[in-house]
Short mmCIF file of C-alpha atoms and ligand atoms in Angstrom, two decimals:
data_model
loop_
_atom_site.label_atom_id
_atom_site.label_comp_id
_atom_site.label_asym_id
_atom_site.label_seq_id
_atom_site.Cartn_x
_atom_site.Cartn_y
_atom_site.Cartn_z
CA MET A 270 -0.08 0.49 -0.43
CA VAL A 271 2.93 2.34 1.10
CA GLN A 272 5.02 1.25 -1.61
CA GLU A 273 2.14 2.20 -4.34
CA GLU A 274 1.21 5.26 -2.80
CA SER A 275 4.95 6.60 -3.04
CA ALA A 276 5.38 5.17 -7.10
CA LYS A 277 2.69 6.54 -7.58
CA PRO A 278 3.78 10.22 -9.73
CA LYS A 279 2.76 13.96 -7.50
CA ASN A 280 1.37 16.76 -8.17
CA GLN A 281 1.40 16.12 -11.59
CA ALA A 282 1.12 19.65 -13.94
CA ARG A 283 -1.56 18.33 -16.47
CA LEU A 284 -2.07 20.75 -19.15
CA VAL A 285 -5.32 19.80 -21.66
CA ILE A 286 -5.48 22.22 -24.42
CA ARG A 287 -9.62 21.85 -25.86
CA ASN A 288 -11.13 22.54 -29.34
CA ILE A 289 -8.11 23.25 -31.49
CA GLY A 290 -9.33 24.03 -35.24
CA LEU A 291 -6.74 23.44 -36.54
CA LEU A 292 -3.12 21.03 -35.27
CA LEU A 293 0.16 22.41 -37.74
CA SER A 294 3.13 19.31 -35.97
CA GLY A 295 6.20 20.98 -37.88
CA ASP A 296 6.89 18.31 -40.22
CA LEU A 297 6.96 18.74 -43.38
CA GLU A 298 6.32 14.53 -43.81
CA GLN A 299 2.58 15.43 -42.07
CA PRO A 300 2.07 19.19 -41.41
CA ILE A 301 -1.37 19.38 -40.74
CA LEU A 302 -3.06 16.39 -38.27
CA ASP A 303 -6.40 15.08 -38.12
CA ALA A 304 -6.26 16.12 -34.24
CA ASP A 305 -8.05 19.35 -32.03
CA THR A 306 -6.60 17.92 -28.65
CA VAL A 307 -3.77 18.32 -26.77
CA LEU A 308 -2.34 16.48 -23.35
CA ALA A 309 1.18 17.91 -21.72
CA VAL A 310 2.47 16.36 -18.64
CA ASP A 311 5.29 18.42 -16.96
CA GLY A 312 5.31 20.14 -20.22
CA LYS A 313 5.93 16.88 -22.30
CA ILE A 314 3.68 16.01 -24.65
CA THR A 315 1.70 12.99 -24.15
CA ALA A 316 -0.74 12.71 -27.14
CA PHE A 317 -2.55 14.24 -28.95
CA GLY A 318 -6.07 13.11 -31.62
CA LYS A 319 -9.48 13.59 -30.82
CA GLU A 320 -10.81 14.25 -27.33
CA LYS A 321 -12.67 11.28 -27.07
CA ASP A 322 -9.48 8.97 -26.94
CA ILE A 323 -6.82 11.33 -25.54
CA ASP A 324 -7.20 10.66 -21.56
CA THR A 325 -8.42 14.43 -20.17
CA GLU A 326 -9.10 13.58 -16.50
CA LYS A 327 -7.02 15.40 -13.83
CA ALA A 328 -5.89 18.45 -15.50
CA THR A 329 -4.26 20.95 -14.07
CA ALA A 330 -4.23 23.57 -16.09
CA VAL A 331 -7.51 23.50 -19.22
CA VAL A 332 -6.93 25.09 -22.19
CA ASP A 333 -10.22 26.31 -25.23
CA ALA A 334 -8.33 26.39 -28.69
CA LYS A 335 -12.35 27.72 -29.19
CA GLY A 336 -11.87 26.28 -32.74
CA THR A 337 -7.57 28.44 -33.33
CA THR A 338 -4.76 27.12 -35.45
CA LEU A 339 -1.75 25.66 -32.98
CA ALA A 340 1.28 25.52 -33.96
CA PRO A 341 4.85 24.60 -32.33
CA GLY A 342 6.24 27.41 -30.64
CA LEU A 343 8.57 29.33 -33.61
CA ILE A 344 12.35 28.56 -33.83
CA ASP A 345 14.88 32.57 -34.39
CA SER A 346 17.88 30.36 -35.88
CA HIS A 347 20.02 33.38 -35.88
CA VAL A 348 20.00 35.89 -32.94
CA HIS A 349 22.34 37.72 -31.61
CA PRO A 350 21.62 38.25 -28.07
CA VAL A 351 24.45 40.26 -25.02
CA ALA A 352 23.02 40.15 -21.94
CA GLY A 353 19.73 40.03 -20.36
CA ASP A 354 16.93 41.47 -22.43
CA TRP A 355 18.87 44.41 -23.50
CA THR A 356 20.47 45.03 -27.23
CA PRO A 357 23.28 47.65 -27.19
CA ARG A 358 23.34 47.23 -31.08
CA GLN A 359 19.98 49.75 -30.89
CA ASN A 360 20.41 49.76 -27.25
CA GLN A 361 16.56 48.63 -27.07
CA LEU A 362 15.11 46.77 -23.65
CA GLY A 363 12.24 44.40 -23.87
CA TRP A 364 13.62 42.55 -27.83
CA ILE A 365 13.03 39.12 -26.56
CA ASP A 366 10.19 39.24 -24.83
CA SER A 367 8.61 41.22 -27.14
CA TYR A 368 9.90 38.14 -30.42
CA MET A 369 7.38 35.93 -28.10
CA HIS A 370 4.85 37.75 -28.32
CA GLY A 371 5.63 37.19 -32.34
CA GLY A 372 5.33 33.85 -31.25
CA VAL A 373 9.31 33.02 -30.67
CA THR A 374 9.46 30.66 -28.22
CA THR A 375 12.93 29.01 -28.82
CA MET A 376 15.79 31.61 -29.76
CA ILE A 377 19.72 30.25 -31.11
CA SER A 378 22.82 32.70 -30.92
CA ALA A 379 25.19 33.24 -33.51
CA GLY A 380 27.29 34.59 -31.93
CA GLU A 381 26.92 36.83 -28.73
CA VAL A 382 29.22 40.06 -30.93
CA HIS A 383 27.47 43.12 -30.23
CA THR A 384 29.33 42.82 -26.52
CA PRO A 385 30.85 46.30 -25.92
CA GLY A 386 34.26 45.60 -25.57
CA ARG A 387 33.84 41.53 -26.66
CA PRO A 388 37.63 39.54 -25.92
CA LYS A 389 38.81 38.21 -29.35
CA ASP A 390 41.73 37.09 -27.24
CA VAL A 391 41.24 33.09 -27.20
CA VAL A 392 40.70 32.78 -22.93
CA GLY A 393 38.90 35.45 -23.00
CA LEU A 394 36.64 34.46 -26.02
CA LYS A 395 35.64 31.43 -24.42
CA ALA A 396 34.93 32.62 -20.76
CA MET A 397 32.41 34.36 -22.59
CA ALA A 398 30.95 31.79 -24.25
CA ILE A 399 30.33 29.90 -21.00
CA PHE A 400 29.37 32.74 -19.45
CA ALA A 401 26.52 33.26 -22.40
CA GLN A 402 26.17 29.94 -21.97
CA ARG A 403 25.22 29.54 -18.64
CA ALA A 404 23.21 33.33 -18.43
CA PHE A 405 20.77 31.87 -20.85
CA THR A 406 19.91 29.10 -20.24
CA ALA A 407 19.31 30.61 -16.36
CA PHE A 408 17.45 34.08 -17.72
CA ARG A 409 14.01 32.93 -19.12
CA PRO A 410 12.72 36.37 -21.06
CA GLY A 411 9.00 35.69 -20.82
CA GLY A 412 9.84 31.74 -21.02
CA VAL A 413 11.77 31.67 -24.04
CA ARG A 414 14.19 29.04 -23.89
CA ILE A 415 17.33 30.93 -25.53
CA HIS A 416 20.71 28.06 -26.52
CA ALA A 417 23.26 31.14 -26.46
CA GLY A 418 27.31 30.94 -25.82
CA ALA A 419 28.40 31.34 -29.45
CA PRO A 420 31.88 32.29 -29.95
CA VAL A 421 33.33 33.69 -33.12
CA LEU A 422 36.32 32.39 -34.37
CA GLU A 423 39.70 33.75 -34.01
CA HIS A 424 42.66 32.85 -34.96
CA GLY A 425 45.16 31.15 -33.03
CA MET A 426 42.32 28.93 -31.18
CA VAL A 427 44.03 24.91 -31.37
CA GLU A 428 42.03 21.87 -30.85
CA GLU A 429 41.97 21.55 -27.18
CA ASP A 430 40.25 24.69 -27.16
CA PHE A 431 37.02 23.41 -28.94
CA LYS A 432 37.33 19.99 -26.23
CA ASP A 433 37.46 22.43 -23.63
CA LEU A 434 34.13 24.25 -24.35
CA ALA A 435 32.10 21.59 -25.40
CA THR A 436 33.34 19.82 -22.29
CA ALA A 437 31.89 23.15 -20.47
CA GLY A 438 28.90 22.97 -22.14
CA VAL A 439 29.57 24.51 -25.36
CA THR A 440 27.03 23.89 -27.49
CA MET A 441 27.70 26.04 -31.31
CA LEU A 442 30.43 28.01 -32.84
CA GLY A 443 28.51 32.00 -33.77
CA GLU A 444 28.58 32.75 -37.64
CA VAL A 445 32.03 32.10 -39.05
CA GLY A 446 33.65 34.98 -40.24
CA LEU A 447 32.53 37.42 -37.81
CA GLY A 448 35.85 37.21 -36.13
CA SER A 449 38.95 36.84 -37.50
CA VAL A 450 39.47 33.60 -39.14
CA LYS A 451 37.90 34.71 -42.87
CA ASP A 452 39.38 31.79 -45.01
CA GLY A 453 38.48 28.71 -45.99
CA ALA A 454 41.24 26.25 -45.29
CA THR A 455 41.33 27.62 -40.79
CA ALA A 456 37.85 27.49 -41.29
CA HIS A 457 37.48 24.34 -42.26
CA GLN A 458 39.86 23.08 -39.70
CA MET A 459 38.29 24.42 -36.69
CA VAL A 460 34.49 23.78 -37.87
CA ALA A 461 36.16 20.36 -37.85
CA TRP A 462 37.99 20.64 -34.85
CA ALA A 463 34.07 21.87 -33.14
CA ARG A 464 32.02 18.60 -35.48
CA LYS A 465 35.09 16.34 -33.81
CA TYR A 466 33.50 17.38 -29.38
CA GLY A 467 29.90 17.90 -30.85
CA ILE A 468 29.75 22.11 -31.60
CA GLN A 469 27.71 23.22 -34.37
CA SER A 470 28.38 25.57 -37.14
CA THR A 471 26.94 28.17 -39.12
CA ILE A 472 28.41 30.44 -40.95
CA HIS A 473 28.38 34.16 -42.31
CA THR A 474 27.41 34.26 -45.67
CA GLY A 475 27.15 36.95 -48.73
CA GLY A 476 29.13 40.66 -47.99
CA PRO A 477 30.03 42.75 -44.80
CA SER A 478 27.13 43.38 -42.67
CA ILE A 479 27.96 46.07 -40.55
CA PRO A 480 31.42 47.76 -40.48
CA GLY A 481 34.14 45.54 -39.52
CA SER A 482 32.60 42.44 -40.87
CA SER A 483 33.51 41.18 -44.61
CA LEU A 484 32.99 39.75 -47.71
CA ILE A 485 32.68 35.60 -47.31
CA ASP A 486 31.78 33.43 -50.81
CA LYS A 487 30.48 30.21 -51.93
CA ASP A 488 34.43 28.92 -51.70
CA VAL A 489 35.09 30.68 -48.53
CA VAL A 490 31.40 29.07 -47.53
CA LEU A 491 31.79 25.47 -49.46
CA ALA A 492 35.61 24.88 -48.05
CA ALA A 493 34.39 25.61 -44.16
CA ASP A 494 31.52 23.16 -44.44
CA ALA A 495 30.19 24.78 -42.00
CA ASP A 496 27.00 22.24 -40.42
CA VAL A 497 24.23 25.51 -41.06
CA ILE A 498 24.96 28.80 -44.38
CA GLY A 499 24.01 31.05 -41.95
CA HIS A 500 22.04 33.69 -44.11
CA ILE A 501 22.20 32.43 -47.00
CA ASN A 502 20.04 35.14 -48.57
CA GLY A 503 22.99 37.62 -46.59
CA GLY A 504 22.89 39.80 -43.92
CA HIS A 505 21.71 41.89 -45.91
CA THR A 506 24.26 42.01 -49.09
CA ALA A 507 23.39 39.05 -50.52
CA LEU A 508 26.57 37.09 -52.58
CA PRO A 509 25.25 37.19 -56.49
CA ASP A 510 22.50 34.14 -57.52
CA ASN A 511 24.23 31.76 -59.49
CA GLN A 512 26.40 31.45 -56.02
CA ILE A 513 23.44 31.09 -53.83
CA GLN A 514 22.32 28.51 -56.23
CA THR A 515 25.97 26.80 -55.87
CA LEU A 516 25.23 26.71 -52.39
CA CYS A 517 22.42 24.71 -51.97
CA GLU A 518 23.46 21.93 -55.22
CA LYS A 519 27.13 21.59 -53.52
CA SER A 520 26.56 22.14 -49.96
CA PRO A 521 24.21 19.31 -48.18
CA ARG A 522 24.13 21.91 -45.08
CA ALA A 523 21.09 23.94 -44.02
CA LEU A 524 19.88 27.04 -45.81
CA GLU A 525 19.54 29.31 -43.46
CA ILE A 526 16.44 31.66 -45.10
CA VAL A 527 17.24 35.72 -42.49
CA HIS A 528 14.02 38.15 -42.49
CA ASN A 529 17.90 40.99 -42.49
CA GLY A 530 18.34 39.65 -45.39
CA ASN A 531 17.43 40.22 -49.26
CA GLU A 532 14.35 39.35 -49.67
CA ARG A 533 14.89 38.57 -53.48
CA ALA A 534 17.51 36.10 -52.70
CA GLY A 535 15.46 34.71 -50.37
CA LEU A 536 13.37 33.33 -52.82
CA LEU A 537 15.66 32.41 -54.95
CA THR A 538 17.36 29.92 -52.16
CA LEU A 539 14.04 28.68 -51.55
CA ARG A 540 12.58 28.41 -55.68
CA THR A 541 15.91 25.79 -55.71
CA ALA A 542 15.46 23.87 -52.64
CA ALA A 543 12.24 23.35 -54.18
CA GLU A 544 13.50 22.53 -57.40
CA LEU A 545 16.05 19.86 -55.73
CA LYS A 546 13.58 18.46 -53.63
CA GLN A 547 15.29 20.03 -50.28
CA LEU A 548 12.98 21.69 -47.81
CA GLN A 549 13.67 19.61 -45.29
CA ARG A 550 16.85 21.65 -45.41
CA VAL A 551 15.05 25.60 -45.00
CA ILE A 552 15.36 26.72 -42.08
CA LEU A 553 14.36 30.54 -40.52
CA GLY A 554 15.70 33.32 -38.35
CA THR A 555 15.55 36.88 -38.31
CA ASP A 556 19.78 37.52 -37.63
CA SER A 557 18.44 40.45 -35.36
CA PRO A 558 18.69 42.58 -33.76
CA ALA A 559 21.19 44.05 -36.28
CA GLY A 560 21.75 47.59 -38.18
CA SER A 561 18.03 46.81 -39.39
CA GLY A 562 16.48 46.70 -35.73
CA VAL A 563 14.74 44.78 -33.60
CA GLN A 564 12.07 42.39 -35.52
CA PRO A 565 9.12 41.33 -32.88
CA LEU A 566 7.33 39.67 -35.99
CA GLY A 567 10.22 39.27 -37.82
CA ILE A 568 9.55 35.37 -37.56
CA VAL A 569 5.52 35.56 -39.00
CA ARG A 570 6.93 38.12 -41.77
CA LEU A 571 9.64 35.47 -42.82
CA ILE A 572 6.57 33.23 -42.97
CA ALA A 573 4.17 34.94 -44.71
CA LEU A 574 6.16 36.58 -47.00
CA LEU A 575 7.85 32.88 -48.56
CA SER A 576 4.65 31.47 -48.36
CA SER A 577 2.75 34.36 -50.36
CA LEU A 578 5.01 35.39 -52.95
CA GLY A 579 7.53 31.43 -52.57
CA ASN A 580 4.71 30.10 -53.46
CA VAL A 581 4.18 27.44 -50.75
CA PRO A 582 1.51 25.91 -48.36
CA ALA A 583 1.34 28.35 -45.04
CA GLN A 584 1.18 24.74 -42.65
CA VAL A 585 4.84 24.14 -44.80
CA ALA A 586 6.68 27.46 -44.82
CA ILE A 587 5.53 27.10 -40.75
CA CYS A 588 7.44 23.93 -41.61
CA PHE A 589 10.87 26.04 -42.10
CA ALA A 590 10.45 27.68 -38.26
CA THR A 591 9.36 25.14 -37.00
CA GLY A 592 9.79 21.66 -36.99
CA ASN A 593 12.99 21.71 -39.67
CA THR A 594 15.17 24.24 -37.94
CA ALA A 595 14.39 21.33 -34.95
CA LYS A 596 15.71 18.49 -36.75
CA VAL A 597 18.79 20.79 -37.88
CA ARG A 598 19.35 22.26 -34.61
CA ASN A 599 18.77 18.58 -32.26
CA LEU A 600 16.12 20.72 -30.28
CA SER A 601 13.21 19.35 -28.68
CA CYS A 602 10.77 21.72 -29.12
CA GLY A 603 9.10 22.40 -32.60
CA LEU A 604 7.12 18.91 -33.51
CA ILE A 605 3.69 18.07 -32.54
CA ALA A 606 4.50 14.09 -30.81
CA SER A 607 5.43 12.47 -28.18
CA GLY A 608 7.79 13.71 -25.72
CA ARG A 609 8.61 16.81 -27.35
CA ASP A 610 8.62 20.15 -25.46
CA ALA A 611 5.05 21.48 -25.08
CA THR A 612 5.72 24.50 -26.56
CA PHE A 613 2.67 26.26 -28.88
CA VAL A 614 1.75 28.98 -31.02
CA LEU A 615 -1.97 29.16 -30.97
CA MET A 616 -2.70 31.52 -33.99
CA ASP A 617 -6.08 32.89 -36.19
CA LYS A 618 -6.16 34.81 -38.96
CA ALA A 619 -6.12 38.72 -38.37
CA GLN A 620 -9.11 40.90 -38.10
CA HIS A 621 -10.66 41.41 -41.32
CA THR A 622 -8.02 40.19 -43.14
CA ALA A 623 -9.22 39.09 -47.05
CA GLY A 624 -7.89 35.36 -46.28
CA ARG A 625 -10.71 32.50 -45.92
CA THR A 626 -8.75 31.00 -43.48
CA LEU A 627 -5.61 31.18 -41.53
CA LEU A 628 -3.69 29.20 -43.11
CA LYS A 629 -4.98 31.16 -47.10
CA SER A 630 -4.19 34.34 -45.10
CA ILE A 631 -0.76 33.41 -45.05
CA GLU A 632 -0.83 32.60 -48.54
CA ALA A 633 -2.00 36.05 -49.17
CA GLY A 634 0.86 37.38 -47.20
CA ASP A 635 -0.33 38.73 -44.19
CA LEU A 636 0.14 38.14 -40.88
CA PRO A 637 -1.53 35.16 -38.15
CA GLY A 638 -3.15 36.78 -35.05
CA ILE A 639 -1.02 35.10 -32.49
CA GLY A 640 -3.98 34.20 -29.29
CA MET A 641 -1.40 32.79 -26.84
CA VAL A 642 1.92 30.76 -26.19
CA ILE A 643 2.45 28.12 -24.46
CA ILE A 644 6.39 26.96 -22.94
CA ASP A 645 6.84 24.13 -21.45
CA GLY A 646 3.96 23.65 -20.83
CA VAL A 647 3.32 26.81 -18.89
CA VAL A 648 0.93 29.89 -21.04
CA SER A 649 3.59 32.58 -21.63
CA ALA A 650 0.91 35.43 -22.97
CA GLN A 651 -2.32 35.22 -24.45
CA ARG A 652 -3.56 37.49 -26.80
CA SER A 653 -0.25 38.74 -28.54
CA ARG A 654 0.38 43.02 -27.87
CA ASN A 655 2.53 42.69 -31.32
CA THR A 656 0.44 40.86 -34.24
CA PRO A 657 -2.73 42.33 -35.46
CA PRO A 658 -5.46 41.32 -33.36
CA ALA A 659 -6.66 37.37 -33.93
CA THR A 660 -10.21 37.15 -34.84
CA GLN A 661 -10.76 34.23 -32.26
CA VAL A 662 -9.15 33.24 -29.11
CA PRO A 663 -8.56 30.75 -26.82
CA GLU A 664 -9.47 30.83 -23.28
CA VAL A 665 -7.90 29.42 -20.02
CA VAL A 666 -10.62 27.89 -18.82
CA LYS A 667 -8.85 25.90 -15.50
CA ALA A 668 -5.86 27.21 -14.71
ZN1 LIG B 124 26.16 37.83 -40.21
#
C-alpha cells in the first residue's frame, strides 16, 4: 500500500488544450494532423488526437482553443543576444519578450558579437561564450528558451580550445567570418575540430553586415563546410544568384533564410531548394538585433513572405520555422510529437484579412494573429500585443 503510494507520480502538471480547429505538426512529412486535443504532462507532450480518445481527467490546466490553430512555438535560428533582455545594437530593452509576442519561443545565438568590448583573445572569447551559455540558460525572458554561448572563431584557437568549450557546455559556434578567421582552410580546420567535440557551426554568407564584418563567398562557405549556411540570402548583402544556387546544389548543409537579408535572394533559395526536393534544409531566422533593428514579428513576416511570394502552402512555411530547425539543431521543441516540449503558438486569421482561413491569409501575405503562447506547458502570453489582432482567441478555462 505504502509502496504503491510512493510509486505514484505526485503533483503532475497536466495541461489539456481542447477544441483545436487545426493542428499543425511542424513536420514537413505530414504538416497537418487530424486532431483537436493535446495533452501535456510536466511540460512535455504525452498525447494528441481526438478529445474522446485522450485521457483529459485530472487536468491541472485547461485551454479552450476556441477552434483556432495550434502549431509548435516558432524558432528563430539566428539571433545576436548580448546579456539579459537588452541589446546594445539599438539600445533596446525587452526585445526577447517582444519576440515571444511574435510567436518565437526558442532562439539560437549566432554569436554574442554585439557585446561592447567583446574579447578577441582566446581565453577571453572562451570565457564569454561560457558566461553567455550559463546566463541565458538561467534567464528566460517571457519564458523564451535561448540557446546562447556561441564563440566566433579567432586565429590562434587550437583543437584543445574546442574540447575545453565542449566540456564547459558550449554547443555551437557563432557565425564563422565574424571573427578574424575568414579563409576557407582555417575555417574548415576549426569547424572540423568543433564538430569532433559535438559543437555545431554556422557561417556568415554574403557581403559585410556592418563596418568591421566582411565578405564570405561561396568558395569559403563550401570549404568551411559549417552545419548551417547562415543567412544564405545575405545579411543584408547577398551573393550573386549563381553562387546561391551553387551552395544549394553543392553543399548538403542547412539553408538559413533570414528576415534581415535580401528578400529576393531568400525567394531564390526557397525556389532552388524546392527544385532540388530538399525543403527539409530550409530554416528561418531574423539575424537580429542588427543594423536593421529589432523585429518582434520577423519570423511570422518571413513565413508570410515565403508562403505568399514563394508559393509554398502556409503549413509548409511554418515547418521551416519549427520542425526543420528543430531537426537541424537537435532541439526538443518544434514538433507535435510525444515526448517533445509542450511549447506552442495558437493563431487565428487576423481580423479583416481577405484570407478565408488562417492558412489562406498567410498565403495571401497577411500575418497571423497570435492568440496565445505556451512554453513548456505554461501560458506565457494571451492575445499578442504585437501581431494584428486574431479573430478568435483561446481561453484559459482552468489554471
Ligand atoms: Zn552574419
